[in-house]
PDB file of C-alpha atoms and ligand atoms in Angstrom:
ATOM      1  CA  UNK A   1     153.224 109.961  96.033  1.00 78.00           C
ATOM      2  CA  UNK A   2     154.718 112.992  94.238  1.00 83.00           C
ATOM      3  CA  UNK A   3     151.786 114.439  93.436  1.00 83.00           C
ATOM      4  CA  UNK A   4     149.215 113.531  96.350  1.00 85.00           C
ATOM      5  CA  UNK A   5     149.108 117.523  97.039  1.00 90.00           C
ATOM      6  CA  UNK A   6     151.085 120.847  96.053  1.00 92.00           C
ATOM      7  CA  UNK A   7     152.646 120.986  99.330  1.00 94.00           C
ATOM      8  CA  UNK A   8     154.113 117.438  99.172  1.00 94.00           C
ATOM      9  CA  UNK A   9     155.255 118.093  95.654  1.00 94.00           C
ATOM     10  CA  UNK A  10     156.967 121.060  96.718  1.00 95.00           C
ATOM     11  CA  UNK A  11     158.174 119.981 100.546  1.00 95.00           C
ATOM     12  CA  UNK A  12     159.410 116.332  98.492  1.00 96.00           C
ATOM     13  CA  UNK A  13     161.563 118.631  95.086  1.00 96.00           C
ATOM     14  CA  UNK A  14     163.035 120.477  98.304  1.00 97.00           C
ATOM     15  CA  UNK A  15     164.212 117.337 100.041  1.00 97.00           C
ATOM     16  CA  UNK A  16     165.537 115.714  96.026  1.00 97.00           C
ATOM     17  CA  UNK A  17     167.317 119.209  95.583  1.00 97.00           C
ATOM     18  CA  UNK A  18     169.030 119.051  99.255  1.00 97.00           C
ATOM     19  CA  UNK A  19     170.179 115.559  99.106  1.00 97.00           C
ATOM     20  CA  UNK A  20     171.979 116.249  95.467  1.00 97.00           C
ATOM     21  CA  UNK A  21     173.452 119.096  96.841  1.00 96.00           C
ATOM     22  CA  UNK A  22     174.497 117.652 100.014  1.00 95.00           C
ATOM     23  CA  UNK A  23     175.210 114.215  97.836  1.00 96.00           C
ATOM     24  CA  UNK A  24     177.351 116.327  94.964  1.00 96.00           C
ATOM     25  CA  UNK A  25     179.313 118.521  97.699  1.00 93.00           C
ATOM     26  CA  UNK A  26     180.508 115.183  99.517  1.00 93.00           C
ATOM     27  CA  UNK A  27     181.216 113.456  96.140  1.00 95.00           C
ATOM     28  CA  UNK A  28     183.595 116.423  95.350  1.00 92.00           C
ATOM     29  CA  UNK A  29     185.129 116.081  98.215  1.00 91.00           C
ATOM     30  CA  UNK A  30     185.908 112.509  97.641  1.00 92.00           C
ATOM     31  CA  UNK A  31     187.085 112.577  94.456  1.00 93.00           C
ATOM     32  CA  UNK A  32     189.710 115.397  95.654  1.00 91.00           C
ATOM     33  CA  UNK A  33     191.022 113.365  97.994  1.00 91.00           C
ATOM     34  CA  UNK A  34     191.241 110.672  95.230  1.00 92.00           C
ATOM     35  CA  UNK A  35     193.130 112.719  92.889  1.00 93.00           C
ATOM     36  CA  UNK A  36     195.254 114.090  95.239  1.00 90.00           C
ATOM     37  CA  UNK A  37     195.529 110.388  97.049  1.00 88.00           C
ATOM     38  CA  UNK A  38     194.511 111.690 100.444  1.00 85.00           C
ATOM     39  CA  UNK A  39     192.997 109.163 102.695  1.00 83.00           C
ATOM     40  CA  UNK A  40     189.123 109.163 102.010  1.00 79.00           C
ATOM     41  CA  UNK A  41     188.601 108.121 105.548  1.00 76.00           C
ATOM     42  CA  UNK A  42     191.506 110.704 106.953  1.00 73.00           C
ATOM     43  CA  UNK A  43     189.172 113.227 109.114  1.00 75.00           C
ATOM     44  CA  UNK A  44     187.126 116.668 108.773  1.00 81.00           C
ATOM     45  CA  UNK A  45     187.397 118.711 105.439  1.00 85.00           C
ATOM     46  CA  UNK A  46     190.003 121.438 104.902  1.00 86.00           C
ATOM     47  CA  UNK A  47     190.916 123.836 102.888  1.00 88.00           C
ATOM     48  CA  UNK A  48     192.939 123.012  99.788  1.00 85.00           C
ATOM     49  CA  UNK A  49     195.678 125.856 100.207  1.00 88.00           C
ATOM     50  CA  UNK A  50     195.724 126.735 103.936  1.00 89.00           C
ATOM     51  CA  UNK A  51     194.947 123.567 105.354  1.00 86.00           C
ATOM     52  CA  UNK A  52     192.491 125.461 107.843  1.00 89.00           C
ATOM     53  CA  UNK A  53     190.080 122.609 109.305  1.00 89.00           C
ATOM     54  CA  UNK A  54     186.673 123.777 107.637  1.00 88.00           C
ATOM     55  CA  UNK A  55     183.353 124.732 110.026  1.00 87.00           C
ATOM     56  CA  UNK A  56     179.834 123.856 109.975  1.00 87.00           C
ATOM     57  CA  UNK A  57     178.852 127.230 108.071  1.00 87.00           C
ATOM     58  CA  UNK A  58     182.035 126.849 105.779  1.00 88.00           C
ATOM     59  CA  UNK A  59     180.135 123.370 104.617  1.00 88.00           C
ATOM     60  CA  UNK A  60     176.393 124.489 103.738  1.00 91.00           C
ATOM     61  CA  UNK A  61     176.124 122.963 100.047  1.00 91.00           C
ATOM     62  CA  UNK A  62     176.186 126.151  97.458  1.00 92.00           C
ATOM     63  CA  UNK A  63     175.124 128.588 100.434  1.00 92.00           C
ATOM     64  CA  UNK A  64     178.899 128.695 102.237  1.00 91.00           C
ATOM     65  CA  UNK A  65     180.336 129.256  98.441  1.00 92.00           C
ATOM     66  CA  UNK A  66     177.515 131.933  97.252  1.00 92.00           C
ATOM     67  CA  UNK A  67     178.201 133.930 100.699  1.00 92.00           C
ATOM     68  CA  UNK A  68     182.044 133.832 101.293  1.00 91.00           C
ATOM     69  CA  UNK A  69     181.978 134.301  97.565  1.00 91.00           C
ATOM     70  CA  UNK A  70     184.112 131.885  96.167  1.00 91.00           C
ATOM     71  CA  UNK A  71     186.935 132.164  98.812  1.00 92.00           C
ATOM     72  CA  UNK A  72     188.172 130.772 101.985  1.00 92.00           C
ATOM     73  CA  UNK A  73     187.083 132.250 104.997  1.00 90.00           C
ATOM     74  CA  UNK A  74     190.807 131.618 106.751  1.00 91.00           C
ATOM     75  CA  UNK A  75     193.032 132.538 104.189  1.00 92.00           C
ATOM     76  CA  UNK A  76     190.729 134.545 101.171  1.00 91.00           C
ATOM     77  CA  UNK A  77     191.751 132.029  98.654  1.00 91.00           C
ATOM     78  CA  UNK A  78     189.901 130.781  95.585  1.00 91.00           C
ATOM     79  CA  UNK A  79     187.983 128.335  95.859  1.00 89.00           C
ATOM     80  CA  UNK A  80     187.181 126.798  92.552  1.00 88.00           C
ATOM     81  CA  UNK A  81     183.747 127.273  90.866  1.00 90.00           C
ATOM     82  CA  UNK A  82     183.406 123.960  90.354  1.00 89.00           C
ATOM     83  CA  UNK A  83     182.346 123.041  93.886  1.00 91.00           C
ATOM     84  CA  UNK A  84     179.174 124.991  93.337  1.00 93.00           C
ATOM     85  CA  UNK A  85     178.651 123.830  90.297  1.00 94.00           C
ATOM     86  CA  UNK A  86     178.342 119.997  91.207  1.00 94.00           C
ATOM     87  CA  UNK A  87     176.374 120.910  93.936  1.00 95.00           C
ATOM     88  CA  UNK A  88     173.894 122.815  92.118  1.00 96.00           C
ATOM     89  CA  UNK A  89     174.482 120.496  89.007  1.00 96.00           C
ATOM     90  CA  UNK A  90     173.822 117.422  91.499  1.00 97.00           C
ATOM     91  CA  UNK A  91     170.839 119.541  92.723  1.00 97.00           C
ATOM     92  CA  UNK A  92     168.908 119.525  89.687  1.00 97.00           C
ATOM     93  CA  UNK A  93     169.533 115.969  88.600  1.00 98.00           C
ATOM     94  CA  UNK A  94     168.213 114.599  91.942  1.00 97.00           C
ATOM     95  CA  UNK A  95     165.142 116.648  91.340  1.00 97.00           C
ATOM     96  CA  UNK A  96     164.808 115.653  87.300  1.00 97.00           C
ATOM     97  CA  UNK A  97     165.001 111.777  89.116  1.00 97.00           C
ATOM     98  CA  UNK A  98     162.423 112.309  91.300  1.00 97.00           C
ATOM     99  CA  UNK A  99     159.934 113.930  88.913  1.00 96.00           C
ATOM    100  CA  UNK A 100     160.687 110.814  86.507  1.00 96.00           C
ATOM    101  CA  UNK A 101     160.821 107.981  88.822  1.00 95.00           C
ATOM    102  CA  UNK A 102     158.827 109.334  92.130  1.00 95.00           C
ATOM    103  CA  UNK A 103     159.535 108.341  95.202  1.00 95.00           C
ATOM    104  CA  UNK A 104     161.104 105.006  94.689  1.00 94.00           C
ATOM    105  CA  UNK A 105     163.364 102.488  94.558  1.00 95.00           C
ATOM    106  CA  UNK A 106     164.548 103.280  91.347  1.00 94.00           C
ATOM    107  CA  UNK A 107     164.658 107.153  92.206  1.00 96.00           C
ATOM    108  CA  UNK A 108     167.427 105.652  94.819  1.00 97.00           C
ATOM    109  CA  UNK A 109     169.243 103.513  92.108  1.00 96.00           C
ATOM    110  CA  UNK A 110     169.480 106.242  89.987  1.00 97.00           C
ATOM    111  CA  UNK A 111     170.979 108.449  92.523  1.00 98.00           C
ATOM    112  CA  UNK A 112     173.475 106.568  93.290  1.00 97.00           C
ATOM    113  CA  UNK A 113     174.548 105.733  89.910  1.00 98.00           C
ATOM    114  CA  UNK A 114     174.810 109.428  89.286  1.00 98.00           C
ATOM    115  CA  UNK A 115     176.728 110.321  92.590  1.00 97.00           C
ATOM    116  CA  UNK A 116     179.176 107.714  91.377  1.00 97.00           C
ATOM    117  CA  UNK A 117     179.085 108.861  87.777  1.00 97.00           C
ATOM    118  CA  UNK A 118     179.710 112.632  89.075  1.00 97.00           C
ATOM    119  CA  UNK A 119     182.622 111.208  91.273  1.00 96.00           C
ATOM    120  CA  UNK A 120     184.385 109.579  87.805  1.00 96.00           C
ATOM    121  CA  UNK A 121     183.738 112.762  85.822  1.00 95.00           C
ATOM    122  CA  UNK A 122     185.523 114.506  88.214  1.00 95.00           C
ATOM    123  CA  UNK A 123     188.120 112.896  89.030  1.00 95.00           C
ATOM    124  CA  UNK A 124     188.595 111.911  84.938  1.00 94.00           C
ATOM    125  CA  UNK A 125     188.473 115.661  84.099  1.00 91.00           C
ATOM    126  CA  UNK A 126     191.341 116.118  86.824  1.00 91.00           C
ATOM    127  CA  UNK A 127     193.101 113.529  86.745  1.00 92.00           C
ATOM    128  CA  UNK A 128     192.947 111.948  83.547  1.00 91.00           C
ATOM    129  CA  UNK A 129     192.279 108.457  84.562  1.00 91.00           C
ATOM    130  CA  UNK A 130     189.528 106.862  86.042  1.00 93.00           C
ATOM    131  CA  UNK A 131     190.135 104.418  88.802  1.00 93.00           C
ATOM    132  CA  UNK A 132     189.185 100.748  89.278  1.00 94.00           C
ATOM    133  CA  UNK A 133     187.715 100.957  92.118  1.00 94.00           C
ATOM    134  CA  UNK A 134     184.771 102.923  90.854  1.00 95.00           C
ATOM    135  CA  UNK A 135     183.730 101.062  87.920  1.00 95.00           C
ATOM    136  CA  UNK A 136     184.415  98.266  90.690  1.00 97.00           C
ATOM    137  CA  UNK A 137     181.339 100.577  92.562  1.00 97.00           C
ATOM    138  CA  UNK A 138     178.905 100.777  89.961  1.00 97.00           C
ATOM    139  CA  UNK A 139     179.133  97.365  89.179  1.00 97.00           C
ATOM    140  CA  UNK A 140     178.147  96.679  93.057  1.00 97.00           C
ATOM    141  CA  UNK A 141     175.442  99.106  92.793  1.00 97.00           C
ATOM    142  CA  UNK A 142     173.905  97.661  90.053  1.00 96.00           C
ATOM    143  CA  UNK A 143     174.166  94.356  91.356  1.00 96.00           C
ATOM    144  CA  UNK A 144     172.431  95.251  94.486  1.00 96.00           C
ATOM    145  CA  UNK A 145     169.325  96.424  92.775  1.00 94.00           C
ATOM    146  CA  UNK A 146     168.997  93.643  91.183  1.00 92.00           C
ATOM    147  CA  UNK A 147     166.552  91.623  93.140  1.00 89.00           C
ATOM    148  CA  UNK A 148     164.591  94.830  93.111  1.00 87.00           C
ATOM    149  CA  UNK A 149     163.670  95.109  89.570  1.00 82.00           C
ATOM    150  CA  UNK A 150     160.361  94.486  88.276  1.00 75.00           C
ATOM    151  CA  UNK A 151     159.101  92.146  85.410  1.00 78.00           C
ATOM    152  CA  UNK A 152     161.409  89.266  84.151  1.00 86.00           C
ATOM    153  CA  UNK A 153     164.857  89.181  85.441  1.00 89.00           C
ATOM    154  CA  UNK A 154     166.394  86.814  82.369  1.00 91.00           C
ATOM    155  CA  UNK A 155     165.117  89.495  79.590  1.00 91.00           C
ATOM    156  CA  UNK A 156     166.479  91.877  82.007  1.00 92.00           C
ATOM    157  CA  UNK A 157     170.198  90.513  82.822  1.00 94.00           C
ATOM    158  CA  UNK A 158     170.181  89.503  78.931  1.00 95.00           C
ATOM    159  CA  UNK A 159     169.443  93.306  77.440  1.00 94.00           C
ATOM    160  CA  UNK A 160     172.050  94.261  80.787  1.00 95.00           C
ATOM    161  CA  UNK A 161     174.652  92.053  79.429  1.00 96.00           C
ATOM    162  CA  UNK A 162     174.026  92.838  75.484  1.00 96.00           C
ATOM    163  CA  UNK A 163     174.419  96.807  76.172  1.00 95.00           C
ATOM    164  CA  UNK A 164     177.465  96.087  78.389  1.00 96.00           C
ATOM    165  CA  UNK A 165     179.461  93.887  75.921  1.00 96.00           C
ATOM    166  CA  UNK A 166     178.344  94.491  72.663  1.00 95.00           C
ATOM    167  CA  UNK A 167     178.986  98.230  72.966  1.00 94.00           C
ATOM    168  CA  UNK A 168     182.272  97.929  75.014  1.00 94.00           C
ATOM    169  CA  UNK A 169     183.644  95.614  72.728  1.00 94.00           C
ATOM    170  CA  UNK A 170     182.859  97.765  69.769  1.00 93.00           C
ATOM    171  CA  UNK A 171     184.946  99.882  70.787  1.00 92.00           C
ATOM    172  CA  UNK A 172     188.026  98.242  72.473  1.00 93.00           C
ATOM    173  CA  UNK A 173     187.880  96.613  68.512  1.00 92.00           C
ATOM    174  CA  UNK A 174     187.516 100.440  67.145  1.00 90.00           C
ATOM    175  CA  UNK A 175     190.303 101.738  69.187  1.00 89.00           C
ATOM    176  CA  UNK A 176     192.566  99.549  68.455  1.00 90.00           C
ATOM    177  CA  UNK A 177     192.877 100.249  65.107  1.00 90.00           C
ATOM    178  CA  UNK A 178     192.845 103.749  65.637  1.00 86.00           C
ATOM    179  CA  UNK A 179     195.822 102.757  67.991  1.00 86.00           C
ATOM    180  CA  UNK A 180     197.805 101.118  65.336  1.00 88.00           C
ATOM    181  CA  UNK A 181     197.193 103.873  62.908  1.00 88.00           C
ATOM    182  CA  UNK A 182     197.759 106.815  65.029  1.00 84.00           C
ATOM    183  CA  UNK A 183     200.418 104.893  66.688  1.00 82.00           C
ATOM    184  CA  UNK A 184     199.388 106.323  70.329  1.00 78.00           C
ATOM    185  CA  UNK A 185     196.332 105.694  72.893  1.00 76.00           C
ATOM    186  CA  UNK A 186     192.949 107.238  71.085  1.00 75.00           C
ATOM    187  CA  UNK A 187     190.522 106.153  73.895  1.00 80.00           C
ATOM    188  CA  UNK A 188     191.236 105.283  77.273  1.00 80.00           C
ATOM    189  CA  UNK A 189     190.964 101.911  78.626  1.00 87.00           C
ATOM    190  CA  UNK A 190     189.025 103.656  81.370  1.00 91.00           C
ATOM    191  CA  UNK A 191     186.514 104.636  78.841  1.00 93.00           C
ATOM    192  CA  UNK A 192     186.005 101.619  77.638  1.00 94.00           C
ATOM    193  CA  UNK A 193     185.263  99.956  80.807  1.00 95.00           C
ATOM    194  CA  UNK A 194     182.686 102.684  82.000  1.00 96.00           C
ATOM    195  CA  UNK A 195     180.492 102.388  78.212  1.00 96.00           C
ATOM    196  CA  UNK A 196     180.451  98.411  79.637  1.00 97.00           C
ATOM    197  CA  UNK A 197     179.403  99.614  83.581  1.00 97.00           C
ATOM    198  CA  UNK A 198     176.517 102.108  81.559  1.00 97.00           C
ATOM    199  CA  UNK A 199     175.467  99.353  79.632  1.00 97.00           C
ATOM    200  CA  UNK A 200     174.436  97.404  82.620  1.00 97.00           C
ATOM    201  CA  UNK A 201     172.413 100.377  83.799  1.00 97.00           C
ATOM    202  CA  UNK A 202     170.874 100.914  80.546  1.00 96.00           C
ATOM    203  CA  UNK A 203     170.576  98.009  77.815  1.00 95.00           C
ATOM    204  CA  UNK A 204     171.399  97.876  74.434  1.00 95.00           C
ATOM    205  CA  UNK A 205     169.935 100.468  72.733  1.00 95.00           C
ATOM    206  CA  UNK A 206     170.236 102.908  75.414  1.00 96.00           C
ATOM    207  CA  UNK A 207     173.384 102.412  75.229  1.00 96.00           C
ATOM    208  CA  UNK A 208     174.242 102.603  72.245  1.00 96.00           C
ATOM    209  CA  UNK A 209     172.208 106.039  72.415  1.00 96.00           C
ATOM    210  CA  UNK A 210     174.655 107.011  75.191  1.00 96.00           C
ATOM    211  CA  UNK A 211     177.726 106.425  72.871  1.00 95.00           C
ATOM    212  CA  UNK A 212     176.655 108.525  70.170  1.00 95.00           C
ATOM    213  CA  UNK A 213     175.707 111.091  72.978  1.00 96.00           C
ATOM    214  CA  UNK A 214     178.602 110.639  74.642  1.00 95.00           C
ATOM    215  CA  UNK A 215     180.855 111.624  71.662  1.00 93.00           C
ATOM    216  CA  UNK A 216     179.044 115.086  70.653  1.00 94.00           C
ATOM    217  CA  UNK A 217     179.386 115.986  74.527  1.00 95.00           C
ATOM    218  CA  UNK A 218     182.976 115.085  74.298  1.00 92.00           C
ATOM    219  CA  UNK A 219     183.461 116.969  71.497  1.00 92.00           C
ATOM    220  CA  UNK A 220     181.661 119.898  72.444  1.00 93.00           C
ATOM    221  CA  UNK A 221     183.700 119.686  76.262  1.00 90.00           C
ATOM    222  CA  UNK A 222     187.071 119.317  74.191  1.00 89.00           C
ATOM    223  CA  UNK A 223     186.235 122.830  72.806  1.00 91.00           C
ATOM    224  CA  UNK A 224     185.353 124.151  75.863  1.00 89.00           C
ATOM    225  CA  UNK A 225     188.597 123.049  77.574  1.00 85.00           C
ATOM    226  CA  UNK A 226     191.063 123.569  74.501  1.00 85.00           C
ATOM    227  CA  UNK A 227     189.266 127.544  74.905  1.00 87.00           C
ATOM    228  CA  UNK A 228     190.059 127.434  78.847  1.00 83.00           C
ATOM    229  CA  UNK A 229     193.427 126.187  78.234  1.00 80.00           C
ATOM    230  CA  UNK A 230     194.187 129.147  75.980  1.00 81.00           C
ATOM    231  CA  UNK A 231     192.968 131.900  77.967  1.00 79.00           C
ATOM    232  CA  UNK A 232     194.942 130.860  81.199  1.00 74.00           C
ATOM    233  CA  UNK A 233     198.066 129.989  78.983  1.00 71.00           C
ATOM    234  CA  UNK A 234     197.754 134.071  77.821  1.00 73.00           C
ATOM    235  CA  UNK A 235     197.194 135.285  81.451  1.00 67.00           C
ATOM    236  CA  UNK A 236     199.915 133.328  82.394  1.00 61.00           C
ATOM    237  CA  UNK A 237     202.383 134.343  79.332  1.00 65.00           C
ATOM    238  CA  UNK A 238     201.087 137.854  79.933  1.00 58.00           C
ATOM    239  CA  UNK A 239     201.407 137.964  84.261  1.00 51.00           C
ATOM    240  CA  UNK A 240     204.677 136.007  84.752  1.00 47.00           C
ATOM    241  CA  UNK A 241     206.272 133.353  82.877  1.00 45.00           C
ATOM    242  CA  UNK A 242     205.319 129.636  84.218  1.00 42.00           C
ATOM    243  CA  UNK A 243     208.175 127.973  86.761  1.00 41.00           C
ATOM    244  CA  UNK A 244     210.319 125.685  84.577  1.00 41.00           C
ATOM    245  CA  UNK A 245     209.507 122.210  85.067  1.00 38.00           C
ATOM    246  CA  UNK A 246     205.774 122.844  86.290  1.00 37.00           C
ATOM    247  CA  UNK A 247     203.265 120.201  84.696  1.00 41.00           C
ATOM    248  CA  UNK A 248     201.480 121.935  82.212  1.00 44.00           C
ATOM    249  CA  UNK A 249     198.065 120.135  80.326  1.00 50.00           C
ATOM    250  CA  UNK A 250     198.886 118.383  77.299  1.00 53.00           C
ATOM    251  CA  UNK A 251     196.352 120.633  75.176  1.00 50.00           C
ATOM    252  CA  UNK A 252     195.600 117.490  73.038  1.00 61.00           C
ATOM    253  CA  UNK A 253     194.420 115.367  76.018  1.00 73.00           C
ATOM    254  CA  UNK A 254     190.611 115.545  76.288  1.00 80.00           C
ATOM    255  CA  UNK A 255     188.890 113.586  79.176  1.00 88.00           C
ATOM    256  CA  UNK A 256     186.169 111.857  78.090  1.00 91.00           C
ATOM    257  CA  UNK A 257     184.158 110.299  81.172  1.00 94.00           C
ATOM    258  CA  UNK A 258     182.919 113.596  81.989  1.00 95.00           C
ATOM    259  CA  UNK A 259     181.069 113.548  78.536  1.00 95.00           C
ATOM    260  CA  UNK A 260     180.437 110.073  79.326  1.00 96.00           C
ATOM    261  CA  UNK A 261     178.911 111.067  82.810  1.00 97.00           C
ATOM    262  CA  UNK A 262     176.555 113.528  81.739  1.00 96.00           C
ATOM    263  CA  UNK A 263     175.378 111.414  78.721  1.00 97.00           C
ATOM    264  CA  UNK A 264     174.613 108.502  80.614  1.00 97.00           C
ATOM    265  CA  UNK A 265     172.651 110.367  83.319  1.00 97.00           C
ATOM    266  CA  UNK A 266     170.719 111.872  79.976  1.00 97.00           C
ATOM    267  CA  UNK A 267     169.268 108.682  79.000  1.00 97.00           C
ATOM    268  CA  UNK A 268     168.898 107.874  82.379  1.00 97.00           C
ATOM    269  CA  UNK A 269     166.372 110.147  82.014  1.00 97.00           C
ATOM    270  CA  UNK A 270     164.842 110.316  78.473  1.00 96.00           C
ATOM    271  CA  UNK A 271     166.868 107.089  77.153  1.00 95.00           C
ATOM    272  CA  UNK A 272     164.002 104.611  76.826  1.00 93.00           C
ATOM    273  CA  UNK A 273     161.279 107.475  75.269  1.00 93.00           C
ATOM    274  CA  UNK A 274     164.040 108.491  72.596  1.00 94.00           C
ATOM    275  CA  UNK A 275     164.943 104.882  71.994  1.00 93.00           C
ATOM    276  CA  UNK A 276     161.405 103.636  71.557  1.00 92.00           C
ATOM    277  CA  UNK A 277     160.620 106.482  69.505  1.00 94.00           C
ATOM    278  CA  UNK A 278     162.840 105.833  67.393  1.00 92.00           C
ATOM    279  CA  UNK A 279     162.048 102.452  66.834  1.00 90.00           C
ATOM    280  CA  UNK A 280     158.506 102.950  65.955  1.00 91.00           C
ATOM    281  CA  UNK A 281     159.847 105.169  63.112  1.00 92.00           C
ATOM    282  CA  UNK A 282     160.697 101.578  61.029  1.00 88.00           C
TER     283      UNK A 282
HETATM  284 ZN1  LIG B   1     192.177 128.535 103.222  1.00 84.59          ZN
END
């Protein structure tokens, strides 16, 4: 379908790129209201610091941001970067789907498994935590698609399974050592339960790919966010002292389902070639 003709090609990455963006700007949305346990369902979008009810042109995925530049149109206050960059982050995975899996079913899956993986990374990175409900989500997802997939459902639900527990379990086993000899928390149960929802999605081996992906991205985020940290801690030390019992970042904490997120969404996408490439090494 993709690539009957230029124009279809072109008129079809168009339609991908709008959906992520219109797809990633909801999903932020959501997962602000989750953090900041507003009703999901409770009416129109609004600014975070004014309140101001938001517009038609204030909602135009990356466009309203690029244009007001970053700042409310009611009260000129900041709006964070990050809303344009999981629109145009959401943009370009929705188009890296379609050019892998065409217009599909599985172009559809995959969508929505990222939409809900960009909804935990967010929330995670904010929050620290990442609910229930949407491992509770993926795990519906999945299970919808099922009667969709092609070839041998048994192989299928076995590889599903193997991936889910095998690498799950590794590490509940792992980190709980590391608990006893740290004596605190070294990976979140929340973790731990979204390495057994990506196993579903992926199998075994791509799995197990994803872990090992999964840690260098957390790694390399954890340096990214310990520099952040630093900077605003001088600005602040250096523009006014912070208000005495404000809750400050524990600089040690590093969320890890963002790393987690972006990983599985990776192999996703070149999982199964680096996987079987690997393989035919032996
Ligand atoms: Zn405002």
């Amino acid at each position: 379908m993709l690539f009957i003709d230029q124009w279809i090609t072109a008129y079809l990455a168009v339609v991908a790129a709008i959906i992520g963006a219109a797809g990633g700007s909801f999903i932020n949305c959501l997962a602000w209201r989750t953090v900041h346990r507003e009703k999901i369902t409770s009416g129109r979008s609004h600014c975070t610091r004014c309140g101001h009810l938001l517009g038609v042109l204030d909602l135009v995925p990356v466009f309203s941001w690029v244009f007001l530049r970053g700042r409310c149109r009611y009260c000129k206050g900041k709006i964070s970067p990050r809303y344009l960059a999981a629109e145009l982050l959401m943009a370009g995975v929705s188009l890296c789907l379609l050019f892998r899996f065409d217009v599909s079913l599985s172009y559809l899956y995959y969508l929505g498994f990222s939409f809900l993986l960009l909804a935990v990374g967010l929330v995670d990175l904010e929050s620290f935590r990442i609910p229930d409900r949407f491992q509770a989500a993926l795990i519906l997802w999945w299970c919808l698609f099922l009667p969709t997939h092609r070839g041998e459902l048994v192989p299928y639900l076995a590889d599903s399974l193997a991936g889910a527990v095998f690498i799950s379990g590794g590490l509940l086993g792992i980190s709980m050592v590391f608990d006893r000899i740290l004596g605190k928390d070294s990976l979140g149960g929340g973790d731990i339960k979204l390495f057994f929802v990506t196993g579903l999605y992926l199998g075994a081996a791509v799995n197990l790919l994803n872990l090992i992906v999964s840690c260098l991205l957390g790694l390399l985020l954890g340096l990214v966010l310990s520099r952040m940290a630093n900077h605003s801690e001088n600005e602040e030390n250096g523009e006014n002292k912070a208000q005495p019992g404000t809750e400050k970042r524990d600089s040690g904490q590093i969320p890890f389902g963002p790393a987690i997120a972006m990983s599985s969404v990776l192999c996703v996408l070149i999982g199964r070639q680096l996987t079987g490439w690997y393989m035919s090494l032996f």
